[in-house]
Amino acid sequence: MRKNIVAFRRLNEEQLAQLRQHHDVDFFEHHEDADSPAFHAALAKAHGLITAGLKVTPQLISNAPHLETIASISVGYDNYPLATLNERNILLCNTPDVLTETTADTGFLLIMATARRAVELADWVKDGQWKSSIGPDLFGSDVHGKTLGMVGFGRIGAAIARRGSLGFGMQIRYTMASPKPELEKELGALRLPLEDLLATSDFVCVSVPLNRDTEKLIDSAALELMKPNGILINISRGKVIDEQALIEALNTGKIGAAGLDVFEQEPLPAESPLPHMPNVVALPHIGSATRETRAAMAQRAVDNMLLALAGNDPISSVNPEVLTRRVKWSPEFGPGAKL
Ligand code: DGY
């Protein structure tokens, strides 16, 4: 049966055609479209919603009474009201795996750029300041052989640690609720409480999902524990770090530098001092932003949507348990049977 899909951003013509072969699709290409009456009218009849970068509120869900499935073009799902979706038995699909290596590349880019002061020194050259060879005041620090502390050791965290261990001979520490014996064996990684990891790592790399437990996990007390030359990297979500405390720690030299791909508020407000600080490398949330990976993420969202709307298990979902709770018509068990 053909259903109605609202697709919000990032799909190419081929992916739209795949959806249109089976369903009716309203496509909204631009961020501003989320405020348009046409978008809300389409949502009111939608069974499926494919989105990237849309803040989905309980209000938006209540304006979409037929919604069965959301396919997010992201691995993170902090933009969705999970409790509301569970209440309504709306399936939420995401895109793990396809972005792991690209996001780990971004993490390592930030490690290298902060340690070697790459952005600061490139700006210095651009400003015409390169008149003679640089002195110790502009030296960076080594990456190889240093200690890399991973706050979170999921797929992306492990991929960053693998680059550090195998490519740069770094010692890997990690903090995680449960141990990862296979990664400990593969990378010689040592599991530590957060406080010990912060105190002993040259690089602290944050790679945890944002939730109630991780919001402001890295606060002023945590920053206080870091080495004075320690470098903080964040490729997860901005709200995992207390940004005001971080600015203070960078300004007062409590820590050496920060490499940030994510911020409390995105896009970063014009008044934020972070991009202007010499010891900060600030990127515009580009973790997965390569042509290849963004296309693969969009394709995963399309595949998830087509599978889910056809009544099959998607490739990846956040709340698969809603499927077992859905009340479906079944010729064998009669209307209203829980399958
Ligand atoms: C993700 O997939 O969660 C990335 O951070 C892009 O939003």
mmCIF file of C-alpha atoms and ligand atoms in Angstrom:
data_model
loop_
_atom_site.group_PDB
_atom_site.id
_atom_site.type_symbol
_atom_site.label_atom_id
_atom_site.label_comp_id
_atom_site.label_asym_id
_atom_site.label_seq_id
_atom_site.Cartn_x
_atom_site.Cartn_y
_atom_site.Cartn_z
ATOM 1 C CA MET A 1 0.000 0.000 0.000
ATOM 2 C CA ARG A 2 1.327 3.457 -0.940
ATOM 3 C CA LYS A 3 1.935 5.688 2.055
ATOM 4 C CA ASN A 4 2.868 9.338 2.556
ATOM 5 C CA ILE A 5 6.431 10.297 3.335
ATOM 6 C CA VAL A 6 7.820 13.679 4.309
ATOM 7 C CA ALA A 7 11.507 13.930 3.400
ATOM 8 C CA PHE A 8 13.392 16.814 4.955
ATOM 9 C CA ARG A 9 16.799 17.625 3.372
ATOM 10 C CA ARG A 10 19.841 15.688 2.151
ATOM 11 C CA LEU A 11 18.263 13.162 -0.263
ATOM 12 C CA ASN A 12 19.481 13.023 -3.859
ATOM 13 C CA GLU A 13 17.301 12.479 -6.939
ATOM 14 C CA GLU A 14 18.030 8.771 -7.062
ATOM 15 C CA GLN A 15 17.062 8.275 -3.418
ATOM 16 C CA LEU A 16 13.868 10.275 -3.900
ATOM 17 C CA ALA A 17 13.043 8.127 -6.932
ATOM 18 C CA GLN A 18 13.496 4.959 -4.844
ATOM 19 C CA LEU A 19 11.005 6.257 -2.310
ATOM 20 C CA ARG A 20 8.572 7.463 -5.002
ATOM 21 C CA GLN A 21 8.489 4.046 -6.613
ATOM 22 C CA HIS A 22 6.577 2.796 -3.555
ATOM 23 C CA HIS A 23 5.176 5.862 -1.812
ATOM 24 C CA ASP A 24 4.079 9.470 -2.237
ATOM 25 C CA VAL A 25 6.805 11.849 -1.145
ATOM 26 C CA ASP A 26 6.764 15.522 -0.172
ATOM 27 C CA PHE A 27 10.366 16.721 -0.298
ATOM 28 C CA PHE A 28 11.545 19.804 1.605
ATOM 29 C CA GLU A 29 15.076 20.686 0.657
ATOM 30 C CA HIS A 30 15.895 23.644 2.855
ATOM 31 C CA HIS A 31 16.165 24.164 6.596
ATOM 32 C CA GLU A 32 13.713 27.111 6.483
ATOM 33 C CA ASP A 33 11.049 24.807 4.967
ATOM 34 C CA ALA A 34 10.427 23.363 8.448
ATOM 35 C CA ASP A 35 8.501 26.546 9.296
ATOM 36 C CA SER A 36 6.338 26.525 6.163
ATOM 37 C CA PRO A 37 2.596 25.723 6.170
ATOM 38 C CA ALA A 38 3.265 23.205 3.350
ATOM 39 C CA PHE A 39 5.623 21.237 5.612
ATOM 40 C CA HIS A 40 3.064 21.085 8.412
ATOM 41 C CA ALA A 41 0.278 20.126 6.005
ATOM 42 C CA ALA A 42 2.432 17.286 4.649
ATOM 43 C CA LEU A 43 3.260 16.119 8.177
ATOM 44 C CA ALA A 44 -0.436 15.977 9.063
ATOM 45 C CA LYS A 45 -0.884 13.131 6.552
ATOM 46 C CA ALA A 46 2.581 11.540 6.789
ATOM 47 C CA HIS A 47 3.211 7.895 7.694
ATOM 48 C CA GLY A 48 6.959 8.304 7.350
ATOM 49 C CA LEU A 49 9.378 11.144 8.089
ATOM 50 C CA ILE A 50 12.994 11.206 6.895
ATOM 51 C CA THR A 51 14.993 14.025 8.450
ATOM 52 C CA ALA A 52 18.405 15.517 8.990
ATOM 53 C CA GLY A 53 19.042 18.231 11.547
ATOM 54 C CA LEU A 54 15.401 18.828 12.455
ATOM 55 C CA LYS A 55 14.507 19.350 16.115
ATOM 56 C CA VAL A 56 11.501 17.066 16.445
ATOM 57 C CA THR A 57 9.341 18.157 19.382
ATOM 58 C CA PRO A 58 6.405 16.374 21.062
ATOM 59 C CA GLN A 59 4.262 19.141 19.535
ATOM 60 C CA LEU A 60 5.456 18.274 16.040
ATOM 61 C CA ILE A 61 4.669 14.599 16.708
ATOM 62 C CA SER A 62 1.172 15.457 17.910
ATOM 63 C CA ASN A 63 0.618 17.267 14.590
ATOM 64 C CA ALA A 64 1.482 14.056 12.741
ATOM 65 C CA PRO A 65 -1.307 11.672 13.826
ATOM 66 C CA HIS A 66 -0.554 8.969 11.227
ATOM 67 C CA LEU A 67 3.197 8.830 11.767
ATOM 68 C CA GLU A 68 4.589 5.263 11.984
ATOM 69 C CA THR A 69 8.286 5.617 11.259
ATOM 70 C CA ILE A 70 10.995 8.257 11.454
ATOM 71 C CA ALA A 71 14.270 7.622 9.642
ATOM 72 C CA SER A 72 16.918 9.996 10.901
ATOM 73 C CA ILE A 73 19.943 10.702 8.696
ATOM 74 C CA SER A 74 22.210 10.561 11.748
ATOM 75 C CA VAL A 75 23.484 8.131 14.312
ATOM 76 C CA GLY A 76 22.715 10.496 17.223
ATOM 77 C CA TYR A 77 19.071 10.785 18.229
ATOM 78 C CA ASP A 78 19.083 13.527 20.840
ATOM 79 C CA ASN A 79 16.931 15.601 18.427
ATOM 80 C CA TYR A 80 13.961 13.285 18.982
ATOM 81 C CA PRO A 81 11.530 12.983 21.923
ATOM 82 C CA LEU A 82 12.047 9.278 22.500
ATOM 83 C CA ALA A 83 9.477 8.951 25.314
ATOM 84 C CA THR A 84 6.787 10.489 23.074
ATOM 85 C CA LEU A 85 7.759 8.242 20.169
ATOM 86 C CA ASN A 86 7.601 5.171 22.409
ATOM 87 C CA GLU A 87 4.203 6.196 23.735
ATOM 88 C CA ARG A 88 2.908 6.497 20.175
ATOM 89 C CA ASN A 89 4.755 3.342 19.018
ATOM 90 C CA ILE A 90 6.590 5.338 16.380
ATOM 91 C CA LEU A 91 9.715 3.560 15.210
ATOM 92 C CA LEU A 92 12.887 5.675 15.152
ATOM 93 C CA CYS A 93 15.620 4.493 12.762
ATOM 94 C CA ASN A 94 19.169 5.853 12.678
ATOM 95 C CA THR A 95 22.378 5.344 10.701
ATOM 96 C CA PRO A 96 25.156 3.751 12.766
ATOM 97 C CA ASP A 97 28.170 2.028 11.157
ATOM 98 C CA VAL A 98 28.212 3.885 7.846
ATOM 99 C CA LEU A 99 29.689 7.012 9.466
ATOM 100 C CA THR A 100 32.045 5.427 12.006
ATOM 101 C CA GLU A 101 35.311 5.734 10.093
ATOM 102 C CA THR A 102 34.619 9.213 8.698
ATOM 103 C CA THR A 103 33.710 10.575 12.125
ATOM 104 C CA ALA A 104 36.829 8.953 13.577
ATOM 105 C CA ASP A 105 38.858 10.710 10.849
ATOM 106 C CA THR A 106 37.381 14.008 12.058
ATOM 107 C CA GLY A 107 38.297 13.146 15.648
ATOM 108 C CA PHE A 108 41.862 12.486 14.620
ATOM 109 C CA LEU A 109 41.958 15.603 12.482
ATOM 110 C CA LEU A 110 41.142 17.588 15.639
ATOM 111 C CA ILE A 111 43.811 15.755 17.643
ATOM 112 C CA MET A 112 46.449 16.579 15.028
ATOM 113 C CA ALA A 113 45.277 20.136 14.348
ATOM 114 C CA THR A 114 45.198 21.140 18.017
ATOM 115 C CA ALA A 115 48.476 19.453 18.960
ATOM 116 C CA ARG A 116 50.400 20.907 16.024
ATOM 117 C CA ARG A 117 48.561 24.251 16.097
ATOM 118 C CA ALA A 118 47.786 23.777 12.406
ATOM 119 C CA VAL A 119 44.942 26.298 12.096
ATOM 120 C CA GLU A 120 46.661 28.971 14.187
ATOM 121 C CA LEU A 121 49.889 28.631 12.182
ATOM 122 C CA ALA A 122 48.127 28.517 8.822
ATOM 123 C CA ASP A 123 46.401 31.792 9.775
ATOM 124 C CA TRP A 124 49.792 33.193 10.770
ATOM 125 C CA VAL A 125 51.202 32.372 7.324
ATOM 126 C CA LYS A 126 48.093 33.845 5.660
ATOM 127 C CA ASP A 127 48.620 37.055 7.662
ATOM 128 C CA GLY A 128 52.097 37.395 6.134
ATOM 129 C CA GLN A 129 53.819 36.880 9.489
ATOM 130 C CA TRP A 130 56.232 34.190 8.271
ATOM 131 C CA LYS A 131 59.399 36.280 8.039
ATOM 132 C CA SER A 132 61.830 33.786 9.582
ATOM 133 C CA SER A 133 61.663 30.237 10.932
ATOM 134 C CA ILE A 134 59.363 29.842 13.913
ATOM 135 C CA GLY A 135 60.610 29.781 17.499
ATOM 136 C CA PRO A 136 59.582 27.753 20.568
ATOM 137 C CA ASP A 137 56.650 30.074 21.287
ATOM 138 C CA LEU A 138 54.911 28.563 18.254
ATOM 139 C CA PHE A 139 55.969 24.945 18.721
ATOM 140 C CA GLY A 140 53.252 22.347 19.060
ATOM 141 C CA SER A 141 53.299 19.065 20.934
ATOM 142 C CA ASP A 142 53.809 15.484 19.759
ATOM 143 C CA VAL A 143 50.892 13.191 19.144
ATOM 144 C CA HIS A 144 52.765 9.916 18.634
ATOM 145 C CA GLY A 145 53.538 8.027 21.807
ATOM 146 C CA LYS A 146 51.167 10.125 23.929
ATOM 147 C CA THR A 147 48.227 8.983 26.017
ATOM 148 C CA LEU A 148 44.761 9.118 24.501
ATOM 149 C CA GLY A 149 41.850 8.969 26.941
ATOM 150 C CA MET A 150 38.544 8.037 25.360
ATOM 151 C CA VAL A 151 35.441 9.171 27.228
ATOM 152 C CA GLY A 152 33.103 6.651 25.647
ATOM 153 C CA PHE A 153 34.357 3.616 23.773
ATOM 154 C CA GLY A 154 31.583 2.786 21.329
ATOM 155 C CA ARG A 155 32.042 2.268 17.604
ATOM 156 C CA ILE A 156 33.384 5.769 16.879
ATOM 157 C CA GLY A 157 35.468 5.984 20.062
ATOM 158 C CA ALA A 158 37.080 2.628 19.256
ATOM 159 C CA ALA A 159 37.817 3.739 15.678
ATOM 160 C CA ILE A 160 39.598 6.870 16.973
ATOM 161 C CA ALA A 161 41.540 4.796 19.499
ATOM 162 C CA ARG A 162 42.538 2.359 16.736
ATOM 163 C CA ARG A 163 44.017 5.241 14.729
ATOM 164 C CA GLY A 164 45.881 6.446 17.817
ATOM 165 C CA SER A 165 47.181 3.044 18.844
ATOM 166 C CA LEU A 166 48.028 1.475 15.492
ATOM 167 C CA GLY A 167 48.995 4.619 13.605
ATOM 168 C CA PHE A 168 50.629 6.744 16.294
ATOM 169 C CA GLY A 169 51.742 4.327 19.013
ATOM 170 C CA MET A 170 49.500 6.048 21.564
ATOM 171 C CA GLN A 171 48.551 4.465 24.884
ATOM 172 C CA ILE A 172 44.815 4.088 25.077
ATOM 173 C CA ARG A 173 42.715 4.667 28.183
ATOM 174 C CA TYR A 174 38.951 4.538 28.206
ATOM 175 C CA THR A 175 36.040 5.089 30.506
ATOM 176 C CA MET A 176 32.838 3.145 30.022
ATOM 177 C CA ALA A 177 30.176 1.597 32.269
ATOM 178 C CA SER A 178 31.077 -1.916 31.155
ATOM 179 C CA PRO A 179 34.477 -3.203 30.098
ATOM 180 C CA LYS A 180 35.430 -3.898 26.475
ATOM 181 C CA PRO A 181 37.723 -6.932 26.787
ATOM 182 C CA GLU A 182 38.147 -7.378 23.022
ATOM 183 C CA LEU A 183 39.312 -3.791 22.535
ATOM 184 C CA GLU A 184 41.538 -4.083 25.602
ATOM 185 C CA LYS A 185 43.194 -7.052 23.906
ATOM 186 C CA GLU A 186 43.329 -5.463 20.454
ATOM 187 C CA LEU A 187 44.623 -2.051 21.513
ATOM 188 C CA GLY A 188 46.088 -2.671 24.958
ATOM 189 C CA ALA A 189 43.423 -0.250 26.216
ATOM 190 C CA LEU A 190 43.107 0.320 29.942
ATOM 191 C CA ARG A 191 39.704 0.994 31.531
ATOM 192 C CA LEU A 192 39.818 3.746 34.158
ATOM 193 C CA PRO A 193 37.339 5.770 36.189
ATOM 194 C CA LEU A 194 36.707 9.147 34.503
ATOM 195 C CA GLU A 195 38.684 11.070 37.144
ATOM 196 C CA ASP A 196 41.814 8.937 36.619
ATOM 197 C CA LEU A 197 41.483 9.100 32.852
ATOM 198 C CA LEU A 198 41.253 12.900 32.934
ATOM 199 C CA ALA A 199 44.280 13.179 35.200
ATOM 200 C CA THR A 200 46.532 10.880 33.160
ATOM 201 C CA SER A 201 45.659 11.566 29.511
ATOM 202 C CA ASP A 202 47.445 13.983 27.180
ATOM 203 C CA PHE A 203 44.388 13.976 24.920
ATOM 204 C CA VAL A 204 40.867 13.510 26.269
ATOM 205 C CA CYS A 205 38.438 12.677 23.495
ATOM 206 C CA VAL A 206 34.702 12.813 24.186
ATOM 207 C CA SER A 207 32.659 10.310 22.208
ATOM 208 C CA VAL A 208 29.464 9.600 24.159
ATOM 209 C CA PRO A 209 25.821 10.068 23.183
ATOM 210 C CA LEU A 210 24.046 13.007 24.803
ATOM 211 C CA ASN A 211 21.534 11.963 27.450
ATOM 212 C CA ARG A 212 20.612 12.851 31.027
ATOM 213 C CA ASP A 213 23.710 11.076 32.364
ATOM 214 C CA THR A 214 26.182 12.711 29.997
ATOM 215 C CA GLU A 215 24.903 16.303 29.902
ATOM 216 C CA LYS A 216 27.714 18.538 31.243
ATOM 217 C CA LEU A 217 29.738 15.417 32.069
ATOM 218 C CA ILE A 218 32.857 17.486 31.457
ATOM 219 C CA ASP A 219 32.282 20.359 33.880
ATOM 220 C CA SER A 220 34.698 22.683 35.665
ATOM 221 C CA ALA A 221 35.617 19.986 38.214
ATOM 222 C CA ALA A 222 36.458 17.570 35.394
ATOM 223 C CA LEU A 223 38.489 20.200 33.525
ATOM 224 C CA GLU A 224 40.350 20.952 36.751
ATOM 225 C CA LEU A 225 41.575 17.347 36.786
ATOM 226 C CA MET A 226 43.121 17.494 33.309
ATOM 227 C CA LYS A 227 46.843 17.996 32.735
ATOM 228 C CA PRO A 228 47.796 21.677 32.266
ATOM 229 C CA ASN A 229 48.841 20.927 28.673
ATOM 230 C CA GLY A 230 45.984 18.490 28.161
ATOM 231 C CA ILE A 231 43.938 18.759 24.991
ATOM 232 C CA LEU A 232 40.181 18.203 24.972
ATOM 233 C CA ILE A 233 38.480 16.905 21.815
ATOM 234 C CA ASN A 234 34.704 16.759 21.363
ATOM 235 C CA ILE A 235 33.085 15.002 18.411
ATOM 236 C CA SER A 236 29.876 13.905 20.154
ATOM 237 C CA ARG A 237 27.477 16.642 21.252
ATOM 238 C CA GLY A 238 28.265 20.117 22.576
ATOM 239 C CA LYS A 239 26.098 19.770 25.673
ATOM 240 C CA VAL A 240 28.324 16.982 27.032
ATOM 241 C CA ILE A 241 30.773 19.758 27.959
ATOM 242 C CA ASP A 242 29.988 22.787 30.117
ATOM 243 C CA GLU A 243 31.018 25.310 27.461
ATOM 244 C CA GLN A 244 31.374 28.250 29.846
ATOM 245 C CA ALA A 245 33.656 26.200 32.096
ATOM 246 C CA LEU A 246 35.678 25.167 29.050
ATOM 247 C CA ILE A 247 36.152 28.775 27.909
ATOM 248 C CA GLU A 248 37.384 29.638 31.375
ATOM 249 C CA ALA A 249 39.756 26.663 31.511
ATOM 250 C CA LEU A 250 41.217 27.609 28.112
ATOM 251 C CA ASN A 251 41.551 31.270 29.054
ATOM 252 C CA THR A 252 43.237 30.599 32.368
ATOM 253 C CA GLY A 253 45.571 27.909 31.015
ATOM 254 C CA LYS A 254 44.022 25.124 33.097
ATOM 255 C CA ILE A 255 44.122 23.054 29.925
ATOM 256 C CA GLY A 256 46.214 23.468 26.791
ATOM 257 C CA ALA A 257 43.753 23.444 23.886
ATOM 258 C CA ALA A 258 40.434 22.184 22.586
ATOM 259 C CA GLY A 259 39.354 20.700 19.278
ATOM 260 C CA LEU A 260 35.592 21.024 18.915
ATOM 261 C CA ASP A 261 33.273 19.814 16.183
ATOM 262 C CA VAL A 262 30.114 20.328 18.252
ATOM 263 C CA PHE A 263 28.762 23.096 20.476
ATOM 264 C CA GLU A 264 26.032 23.783 23.021
ATOM 265 C CA GLN A 265 24.271 25.871 20.400
ATOM 266 C CA GLU A 266 24.631 25.199 16.672
ATOM 267 C CA PRO A 267 25.305 27.099 14.500
ATOM 268 C CA LEU A 268 27.710 28.713 16.946
ATOM 269 C CA PRO A 269 26.370 32.153 17.986
ATOM 270 C CA ALA A 270 28.357 35.106 16.608
ATOM 271 C CA GLU A 271 29.238 36.250 20.141
ATOM 272 C CA SER A 272 30.956 32.964 21.091
ATOM 273 C CA PRO A 273 34.649 33.561 21.836
ATOM 274 C CA LEU A 274 35.592 29.959 20.976
ATOM 275 C CA PRO A 275 36.457 30.300 17.260
ATOM 276 C CA HIS A 276 38.617 33.342 18.021
ATOM 277 C CA MET A 277 40.749 31.660 20.672
ATOM 278 C CA PRO A 278 44.194 30.674 19.375
ATOM 279 C CA ASN A 279 44.163 27.410 21.313
ATOM 280 C CA VAL A 280 40.819 26.274 19.875
ATOM 281 C CA VAL A 281 40.083 24.529 16.606
ATOM 282 C CA ALA A 282 36.349 24.968 15.976
ATOM 283 C CA LEU A 283 34.645 23.068 13.151
ATOM 284 C CA PRO A 284 31.005 23.392 12.008
ATOM 285 C CA HIS A 285 29.790 19.895 13.032
ATOM 286 C CA ILE A 286 31.441 18.086 10.118
ATOM 287 C CA GLY A 287 31.976 14.699 11.822
ATOM 288 C CA SER A 288 30.335 12.710 9.031
ATOM 289 C CA ALA A 289 30.353 15.416 6.366
ATOM 290 C CA THR A 290 32.055 13.830 3.389
ATOM 291 C CA ARG A 291 30.313 13.290 0.056
ATOM 292 C CA GLU A 292 30.635 9.516 0.363
ATOM 293 C CA THR A 293 29.471 9.185 3.952
ATOM 294 C CA ARG A 294 26.568 11.620 3.743
ATOM 295 C CA ALA A 295 25.310 9.752 0.650
ATOM 296 C CA ALA A 296 25.644 6.427 2.502
ATOM 297 C CA MET A 297 23.771 7.821 5.525
ATOM 298 C CA ALA A 298 20.927 9.115 3.348
ATOM 299 C CA GLN A 299 20.752 5.750 1.579
ATOM 300 C CA ARG A 300 20.587 3.957 4.936
ATOM 301 C CA ALA A 301 17.693 6.209 5.967
ATOM 302 C CA VAL A 302 15.864 5.457 2.700
ATOM 303 C CA ASP A 303 16.443 1.700 3.125
ATOM 304 C CA ASN A 304 15.276 1.863 6.751
ATOM 305 C CA MET A 305 12.125 3.738 5.723
ATOM 306 C CA LEU A 306 11.233 1.385 2.853
ATOM 307 C CA LEU A 307 11.738 -1.683 5.041
ATOM 308 C CA ALA A 308 9.790 -0.277 7.977
ATOM 309 C CA LEU A 309 6.822 0.982 5.949
ATOM 310 C CA ALA A 310 6.603 -2.445 4.298
ATOM 311 C CA GLY A 311 6.312 -4.042 7.755
ATOM 312 C CA ASN A 312 9.869 -5.435 7.816
ATOM 313 C CA ASP A 313 12.626 -4.872 10.352
ATOM 314 C CA PRO A 314 14.786 -1.897 9.400
ATOM 315 C CA ILE A 315 18.579 -2.248 9.288
ATOM 316 C CA SER A 316 19.082 -0.036 12.317
ATOM 317 C CA SER A 317 16.653 1.405 14.812
ATOM 318 C CA VAL A 318 16.748 2.958 18.252
ATOM 319 C CA ASN A 319 13.491 1.607 19.698
ATOM 320 C CA PRO A 320 12.757 -1.710 17.906
ATOM 321 C CA GLU A 321 10.592 -2.757 20.863
ATOM 322 C CA VAL A 322 7.748 -0.566 19.545
ATOM 323 C CA LEU A 323 7.297 -3.014 16.678
ATOM 324 C CA THR A 324 6.253 -5.784 19.031
ATOM 325 C CA ARG A 325 3.765 -3.470 20.717
ATOM 326 C CA ARG A 326 2.035 -2.324 17.560
ATOM 327 C CA VAL A 327 -1.507 -3.551 17.167
ATOM 328 C CA LYS A 328 -1.915 -4.999 13.715
ATOM 329 C CA TRP A 329 -4.639 -6.660 11.694
ATOM 330 C CA SER A 330 -3.864 -10.315 11.258
ATOM 331 C CA PRO A 331 -6.134 -12.704 9.346
ATOM 332 C CA GLU A 332 -5.010 -15.495 11.644
ATOM 333 C CA PHE A 333 -5.567 -13.801 14.990
ATOM 334 C CA GLY A 334 -8.253 -11.279 14.079
ATOM 335 C CA PRO A 335 -8.334 -7.496 14.238
ATOM 336 C CA GLY A 336 -6.521 -5.889 17.104
ATOM 337 C CA ALA A 337 -4.231 -8.852 17.748
ATOM 338 C CA LYS A 338 -0.831 -7.897 19.122
ATOM 339 C CA LEU A 339 1.745 -9.510 16.853
HETATM 340 C C1 DGY B 1 25.245 12.119 13.751
HETATM 341 O O1 DGY B 1 25.053 11.321 12.841
HETATM 342 O O2 DGY B 1 24.704 12.023 14.851
HETATM 343 C C2 DGY B 1 26.174 13.254 13.446
HETATM 344 O O3 DGY B 1 26.552 13.948 14.572
HETATM 345 C C3 DGY B 1 25.502 14.183 12.462
HETATM 346 O O4 DGY B 1 24.460 14.834 13.120
#
